[in-house]
């Protein structure tokens, strides 16, 4: 027995997500299939009544009624399939998005952003069609099966004739599903690769223009286009081949049934009306175009579900439930180790204590593990070994709201999230403090205080609509964006983590920001990743990382006597 795969389980869930619309589609489709199977019999009985000279209108009226039912079920089926697919797609997108945000940040980085966007937008829409594809696929089998049963009841030889032809068509369909699945999966994979490269290139558009490598970058982004074209052509060829085979076998099968039926009529086994019904059933049973179209949709849905199941298979980071006890932000790392996906050691057995209210500068050469240390210190991701504690509580055990109120992060290249400047600064604040004011006030007090501390309030004031300015309409420089990122982090109550977050600021602004960080309310603990000797000199302690290991923890002036330590700052040229 085959074990269900992640994509199969996801497809079943997507089918259930269609809810009542999928149920309605099934009921409507079954009604339509029943009417479709009853129509040939009604037409045959109408013909026999006419041949017998019976002037009754019951059977013609019944045939007209069945045609009306078919028209109504066709309309209702389109409505139910559309709403059901939209509902399932929306739920699938929300599930994938929630899962990605709940995963370790290292997990998300395994997939290019453009590829994830493609899965969220394109593949989710294809997978959302699963309920429609499954229901219509099952119902599409009823007319051929019902036709075999009906012909067998009319004349067993007719049923055997149709059954033999359907067996051949089934083998052809099976080969199409197998080959088309590989083609569709390959097409979606390559399309995701191109999307990832495109988003990467758009993000570095200024660098590409400055290097005059537009043509080279265009060729890199579109390098996989021939492969994409190959998969696309293969899919169309497979569909065309299957359609051609069905179109060739179907009429031959109808001719065979008609020939057998004609013989049965001549020997008295069938009435003229029954022969008319047999011809209709033969056309109904051999017309597998709907089955082929449904199979093609199901193939696309299954391939898309497989693509979405890949990121969904990554385990989410478990959340804790404990609140933070009283404290001022003591940070402790015990035996912290982090490994890269390729097995390389990034951090190795880090033991470090940052006293509450102190400023710790983290320095080291590029690749020493500074940003990784900052990430695990605020639980952007968990270490592979050891643990991180804030005021004596392991970060794994803290409830997310408590953790995010206590810890703030600012980065060297912050991404501003939200619709307006106010939203971007208030992202980490409680709803009551982050919600934009409805009156004429420029911002909530908490957002305004954070902007002033980050020395960005005057920049925002010059915008056309101040804090209400949309981010898309705000032309911020690199330094201004960094200050907004700092403002977003400043409301943290116990620990402020700055990952090279002032690298783009001018000296005067950096000094004012550093003073605001040092004198912030509550005496928060600060962990500052830096490449500048002046910043390290202003810190209470310096953690010197070398090759993922903690080489020393001491004040800057004590470490400065070591030539290897001074060499860490040599490229900056600002050591004093």
Coordinates of N, CA, C and O in Angstrom, one line a residue, residues 345-450:
X345 N 30.5 24.9 11.0 CA 30.2 25.5 12.3 C 30.3 27.0 12.1 O 31.3 27.6 11.7
X346 N 29.2 27.7 12.6 CA 29.2 29.2 12.5 C 29.5 29.7 13.9 O 30.3 30.7 14.0
X347 N 28.9 29.2 14.9 CA 29.2 29.5 16.3 C 29.6 28.2 17.1 O 28.9 27.2 16.9
X348 N 30.6 28.3 17.9 CA 31.1 27.0 18.5 C 31.2 27.3 20.0 O 32.2 28.0 20.5
X349 N 30.3 26.7 20.8 CA 30.4 26.7 22.3 C 30.5 28.1 22.9 O 31.4 28.3 23.7
X350 N 29.7 29.0 22.5 CA 29.8 30.4 23.1 C 29.2 30.5 24.5 O 28.0 30.2 24.7
X351 N 30.0 30.9 25.4 CA 29.6 31.2 26.8 C 29.8 32.7 27.1 O 30.9 33.1 27.0
X352 N 28.7 33.4 27.3 CA 28.8 34.8 27.4 C 27.7 35.3 28.3 O 26.6 34.9 28.3
X353 N 28.1 36.3 29.2 CA 27.1 37.0 30.0 C 27.2 38.5 29.8 O 28.3 39.0 29.9
X354 N 26.1 39.1 29.6 CA 26.0 40.5 29.4 C 25.2 41.1 30.6 O 24.0 40.8 30.7
X355 N 25.9 41.8 31.5 CA 25.2 42.3 32.7 C 24.0 43.2 32.3 O 24.0 43.9 31.3
X356 N 23.0 43.2 33.1 CA 21.8 44.1 32.9 C 22.2 45.5 32.8 O 23.0 46.0 33.6
X357 N 21.7 46.2 31.8 CA 22.0 47.6 31.6 C 23.3 47.9 30.9 O 23.6 49.1 30.6
X358 N 24.2 46.9 30.6 CA 25.5 47.1 30.0 C 25.4 47.2 28.5 O 24.4 46.7 27.9
X359 N 26.4 47.7 27.9 CA 26.5 47.7 26.4 C 27.7 46.8 26.0 O 28.8 46.9 26.5
X360 N 27.3 45.8 25.2 CA 28.3 44.8 24.7 C 28.5 45.0 23.2 O 27.5 45.0 22.4
X361 N 29.7 45.3 22.8 CA 30.1 45.4 21.4 C 30.6 44.1 20.9 O 31.4 43.4 21.5
X362 N 30.0 43.6 19.8 CA 30.5 42.3 19.2 C 31.3 42.6 18.0 O 30.8 43.3 17.0
X363 N 32.5 42.2 17.9 CA 33.4 42.6 16.8 C 34.1 41.3 16.3 O 34.0 40.2 17.0
X364 N 34.6 41.4 15.1 CA 35.3 40.3 14.5 C 35.3 40.5 13.0 O 34.6 41.3 12.5
X365 N 36.2 39.7 12.4 CA 36.3 39.8 10.9 C 35.0 39.3 10.2 O 34.2 38.6 10.9
X366 N 34.8 39.6 9.0 CA 33.7 39.2 8.2 C 33.6 37.6 8.3 O 34.6 37.0 8.0
X367 N 32.4 37.1 8.6 CA 32.3 35.7 8.6 C 32.6 35.1 10.0 O 32.5 33.8 10.1
X368 N 32.9 35.9 11.0 CA 33.2 35.4 12.3 C 32.0 34.9 13.1 O 32.1 34.2 14.1
X369 N 30.8 35.3 12.6 CA 29.6 34.8 13.3 C 28.9 35.9 14.1 O 28.0 35.6 14.9
X370 N 29.2 37.2 13.8 CA 28.6 38.3 14.6 C 27.1 38.4 14.4 O 26.4 38.5 15.4
X371 N 26.6 38.4 13.2 CA 25.2 38.5 13.0 C 24.5 37.3 13.5 O 23.3 37.4 13.9
X372 N 25.1 36.1 13.4 CA 24.4 34.9 13.9 C 24.3 35.0 15.4 O 23.2 34.6 16.0
X373 N 25.3 35.5 16.1 CA 25.2 35.7 17.5 C 24.1 36.7 17.9 O 23.3 36.5 18.8
X374 N 24.0 37.8 17.1 CA 22.9 38.7 17.4 C 21.5 38.1 17.1 O 20.6 38.4 17.9
X375 N 21.5 37.2 16.1 CA 20.2 36.6 15.8 C 19.7 35.7 16.9 O 18.6 35.7 17.3
X376 N 20.6 34.8 17.4 CA 20.2 33.9 18.5 C 20.0 34.6 19.8 O 19.2 34.1 20.6
X377 N 20.7 35.8 20.0 CA 20.5 36.5 21.3 C 19.1 37.0 21.4 O 18.6 37.2 22.5
X378 N 18.4 37.3 20.3 CA 17.0 37.8 20.3 C 16.0 36.8 19.8 O 14.9 37.1 19.5
X379 N 16.5 35.5 19.6 CA 15.7 34.4 19.1 C 15.0 34.7 17.8 O 13.9 34.4 17.5
X380 N 15.8 35.3 16.9 CA 15.4 35.3 15.5 C 15.5 33.8 14.9 O 14.7 33.4 14.0
X381 N 16.4 33.1 15.5 CA 16.4 31.6 15.3 C 17.1 31.0 16.5 O 17.9 31.6 17.2
X382 N 16.8 29.7 16.7 CA 17.3 29.0 17.8 C 18.7 28.4 17.5 O 19.0 28.0 16.4
X383 N 19.6 28.3 18.5 CA 20.9 27.7 18.3 C 20.7 26.2 18.2 O 19.7 25.6 18.6
X384 N 21.6 25.5 17.5 CA 21.6 24.1 17.4 C 22.0 23.4 18.7 O 21.6 22.2 18.9
X385 N 22.7 24.0 19.5 CA 23.1 23.5 20.8 C 23.2 24.7 21.8 O 23.4 25.8 21.4
X386 N 23.1 24.3 23.1 CA 23.1 25.4 24.1 C 21.8 26.1 24.2 O 20.8 25.8 23.6
X387 N 21.8 27.2 25.0 CA 20.6 28.0 25.2 C 20.9 29.4 25.5 O 22.0 29.7 25.9
X388 N 19.9 30.3 25.3 CA 20.1 31.7 25.5 C 19.0 32.1 26.6 O 17.8 31.7 26.4
X389 N 19.4 32.8 27.6 CA 18.5 33.2 28.7 C 18.5 34.7 28.8 O 19.5 35.4 28.7
X390 N 17.3 35.2 29.1 CA 17.1 36.6 29.4 C 16.5 36.7 30.7 O 15.4 36.2 31.0
X391 N 17.2 37.4 31.6 CA 16.8 37.5 33.0 C 16.5 36.1 33.6 O 15.5 35.9 34.3
X392 N 17.3 35.1 33.3 CA 17.2 33.8 33.8 C 16.2 32.8 33.1 O 16.1 31.7 33.5
X393 N 15.5 33.3 32.1 CA 14.5 32.5 31.5 C 15.0 32.1 30.1 O 15.3 33.1 29.3
X394 N 15.1 30.8 29.7 CA 15.4 30.5 28.3 C 14.5 31.1 27.3 O 13.2 31.1 27.5
X395 N 15.0 31.7 26.2 CA 14.2 32.4 25.3 C 13.1 31.4 24.6 O 12.0 31.8 24.3
X396 N 13.5 30.1 24.6 CA 12.6 29.1 24.0 C 11.3 29.1 24.8 O 10.2 28.7 24.2
X397 N 11.3 29.3 26.1 CA 10.2 29.2 26.9 C 9.3 30.4 27.0 O 8.2 30.4 27.6
X398 N 9.8 31.6 26.5 CA 9.0 32.8 26.6 C 7.9 32.9 25.6 O 8.0 32.4 24.4
X399 N 6.8 33.4 26.0 CA 5.7 33.6 25.1 C 6.1 34.7 24.1 O 6.8 35.7 24.5
X400 N 5.7 34.6 22.8 CA 6.1 35.5 21.8 C 5.8 37.0 22.1 O 6.7 37.8 21.9
X401 N 4.6 37.3 22.7 CA 4.4 38.7 23.0 C 5.4 39.3 24.0 O 5.9 40.4 23.9
X402 N 5.7 38.4 25.0 CA 6.6 38.9 26.1 C 8.0 39.0 25.5 O 8.7 40.0 25.8
X403 N 8.4 38.1 24.6 CA 9.7 38.2 24.0 C 9.9 39.5 23.1 O 10.9 40.2 23.2
X404 N 8.9 39.7 22.3 CA 9.0 40.9 21.4 C 8.8 42.2 22.1 O 9.3 43.2 21.6
X405 N 8.2 42.2 23.2 CA 8.1 43.5 24.0 C 9.5 43.7 24.7 O 9.9 44.9 24.9
X406 N 10.2 42.7 25.0 CA 11.4 42.8 25.8 C 12.6 43.0 24.8 O 13.6 43.7 25.3
X407 N 12.6 42.5 23.6 CA 13.8 42.5 22.8 C 13.4 43.3 21.5 O 12.4 43.0 20.8
X408 N 14.3 44.2 21.1 CA 14.2 44.9 19.8 C 15.4 44.7 19.0 O 16.5 44.6 19.5
X409 N 15.2 44.6 17.7 CA 16.3 44.4 16.7 C 16.3 45.5 15.7 O 15.3 46.0 15.2
X410 N 17.5 45.9 15.4 CA 17.7 46.9 14.3 C 18.9 46.3 13.4 O 19.9 45.8 13.9
X411 N 18.7 46.5 12.1 CA 19.7 45.8 11.2 C 20.4 46.9 10.3 O 20.0 48.0 10.2
X412 N 21.4 46.4 9.6 CA 22.2 47.3 8.8 C 21.4 47.7 7.5 O 21.5 48.8 7.0
X413 N 20.6 46.8 7.0 CA 19.7 47.1 5.9 C 18.3 46.7 6.2 O 17.7 45.7 5.8
X414 N 17.6 47.6 7.0 CA 16.2 47.2 7.5 C 15.2 47.3 6.3 O 15.4 48.1 5.4
X415 N 14.2 46.4 6.5 CA 13.1 46.4 5.5 C 11.9 47.1 6.2 O 11.6 46.6 7.3
X416 N 11.4 48.1 5.7 CA 10.3 48.8 6.3 C 9.0 48.1 5.9 O 8.6 47.9 4.7
X417 N 8.2 47.7 6.9 CA 7.0 46.9 6.7 C 5.8 47.8 7.1 O 5.8 48.4 8.2
X418 N 4.8 47.8 6.3 CA 3.6 48.5 6.6 C 3.2 49.4 5.4 O 3.9 49.5 4.4
X419 N 2.1 50.1 5.5 CA 1.7 51.0 4.4 C 2.2 52.4 4.6 O 2.5 53.1 3.6
X420 N 2.3 52.9 5.8 CA 2.8 54.2 6.1 C 4.0 54.2 7.0 O 4.4 53.2 7.5
X421 N 4.6 55.4 7.1 CA 5.8 55.6 8.0 C 5.4 55.3 9.4 O 6.2 54.6 10.1
X422 N 4.2 55.7 9.8 CA 3.7 55.4 11.2 C 3.7 53.9 11.4 O 4.1 53.4 12.4
X423 N 3.1 53.1 10.4 CA 3.1 51.7 10.5 C 4.4 51.1 10.7 O 4.6 50.1 11.4
X424 N 5.4 51.6 9.9 CA 6.8 51.0 9.9 C 7.4 51.2 11.3 O 8.1 50.2 11.8
X425 N 7.2 52.3 11.9 CA 7.9 52.5 13.2 C 7.1 51.8 14.3 O 7.7 51.2 15.2
X426 N 5.8 51.7 14.2 CA 5.0 51.1 15.3 C 4.8 49.6 15.1 O 4.0 49.0 15.8
X427 N 5.6 49.0 14.2 CA 5.4 47.6 13.9 C 5.4 46.7 15.1 O 4.6 45.8 15.3
X428 N 6.4 46.9 16.0 CA 6.6 46.1 17.2 C 5.9 46.5 18.4 O 6.0 45.9 19.5
X429 N 5.1 47.6 18.3 CA 4.4 48.1 19.5 C 3.1 47.4 19.7 O 2.5 46.9 18.8
X430 N 2.5 47.4 20.9 CA 1.2 46.9 21.1 C 0.2 47.7 20.3 O 0.5 48.9 19.9
X431 N -0.9 47.1 20.0 CA -1.9 47.7 19.1 C -2.3 49.1 19.5 O -2.5 50.0 18.7
X432 N -2.5 49.3 20.8 CA -3.0 50.6 21.3 C -2.0 51.7 21.0 O -2.3 52.8 20.8
X433 N -0.7 51.3 21.1 CA 0.4 52.3 20.9 C 0.8 52.5 19.4 O 1.3 53.5 19.0
X434 N 0.5 51.4 18.6 CA 1.0 51.4 17.2 C -0.1 51.9 16.3 O 0.2 52.3 15.2
X435 N -1.4 51.9 16.7 CA -2.5 52.3 15.8 C -2.4 53.7 15.5 O -2.3 54.6 16.4
X436 N -2.4 54.1 14.2 CA -2.3 55.5 13.8 C -3.4 56.3 14.4 O -4.6 55.8 14.5
X437 N -3.2 57.5 14.8 CA -4.2 58.4 15.4 C -5.3 58.8 14.4 O -5.0 59.0 13.2
X438 N -6.5 58.8 14.8 CA -7.6 59.2 13.9 C -7.8 60.7 13.9 O -8.4 61.2 13.0
X439 N -7.3 61.4 14.9 CA -7.4 62.8 14.9 C -6.3 63.5 14.2 O -5.6 62.9 13.4
X440 N -6.1 64.8 14.5 CA -5.1 65.5 13.8 C -3.7 65.3 14.3 O -2.7 65.9 13.8
X441 N -3.5 64.5 15.3 CA -2.2 64.3 15.9 C -1.3 63.6 14.9 O -1.7 62.7 14.1
X442 N 0.0 64.0 14.8 CA 0.9 63.4 13.8 C 1.2 61.9 14.0 O 1.4 61.2 13.1
X443 N 1.2 61.5 15.3 CA 1.5 60.1 15.6 C 1.2 59.8 17.0 O 0.9 60.7 17.8
X444 N 1.1 58.6 17.4 CA 0.9 58.2 18.8 C 2.1 58.6 19.5 O 3.2 58.7 19.0
X445 N 2.0 58.8 20.9 CA 3.2 59.2 21.7 C 4.3 58.3 21.6 O 5.5 58.7 21.5
X446 N 4.0 57.0 21.6 CA 5.1 56.0 21.5 C 5.9 56.0 20.2 O 7.1 56.0 20.2
X447 N 5.2 56.2 19.1 CA 5.8 56.2 17.8 C 6.6 57.5 17.7 O 7.8 57.6 17.2
X448 N 6.1 58.6 18.2 CA 6.8 59.9 18.1 C 8.0 59.9 19.0 O 9.1 60.4 18.5
X449 N 8.0 59.3 20.2 CA 9.1 59.2 21.0 C 10.2 58.4 20.4 O 11.4 58.7 20.4
X450 N 9.8 57.3 19.8 CA 10.8 56.4 19.1 C 11.5 57.1 17.9 O 12.7 57.0 17.7

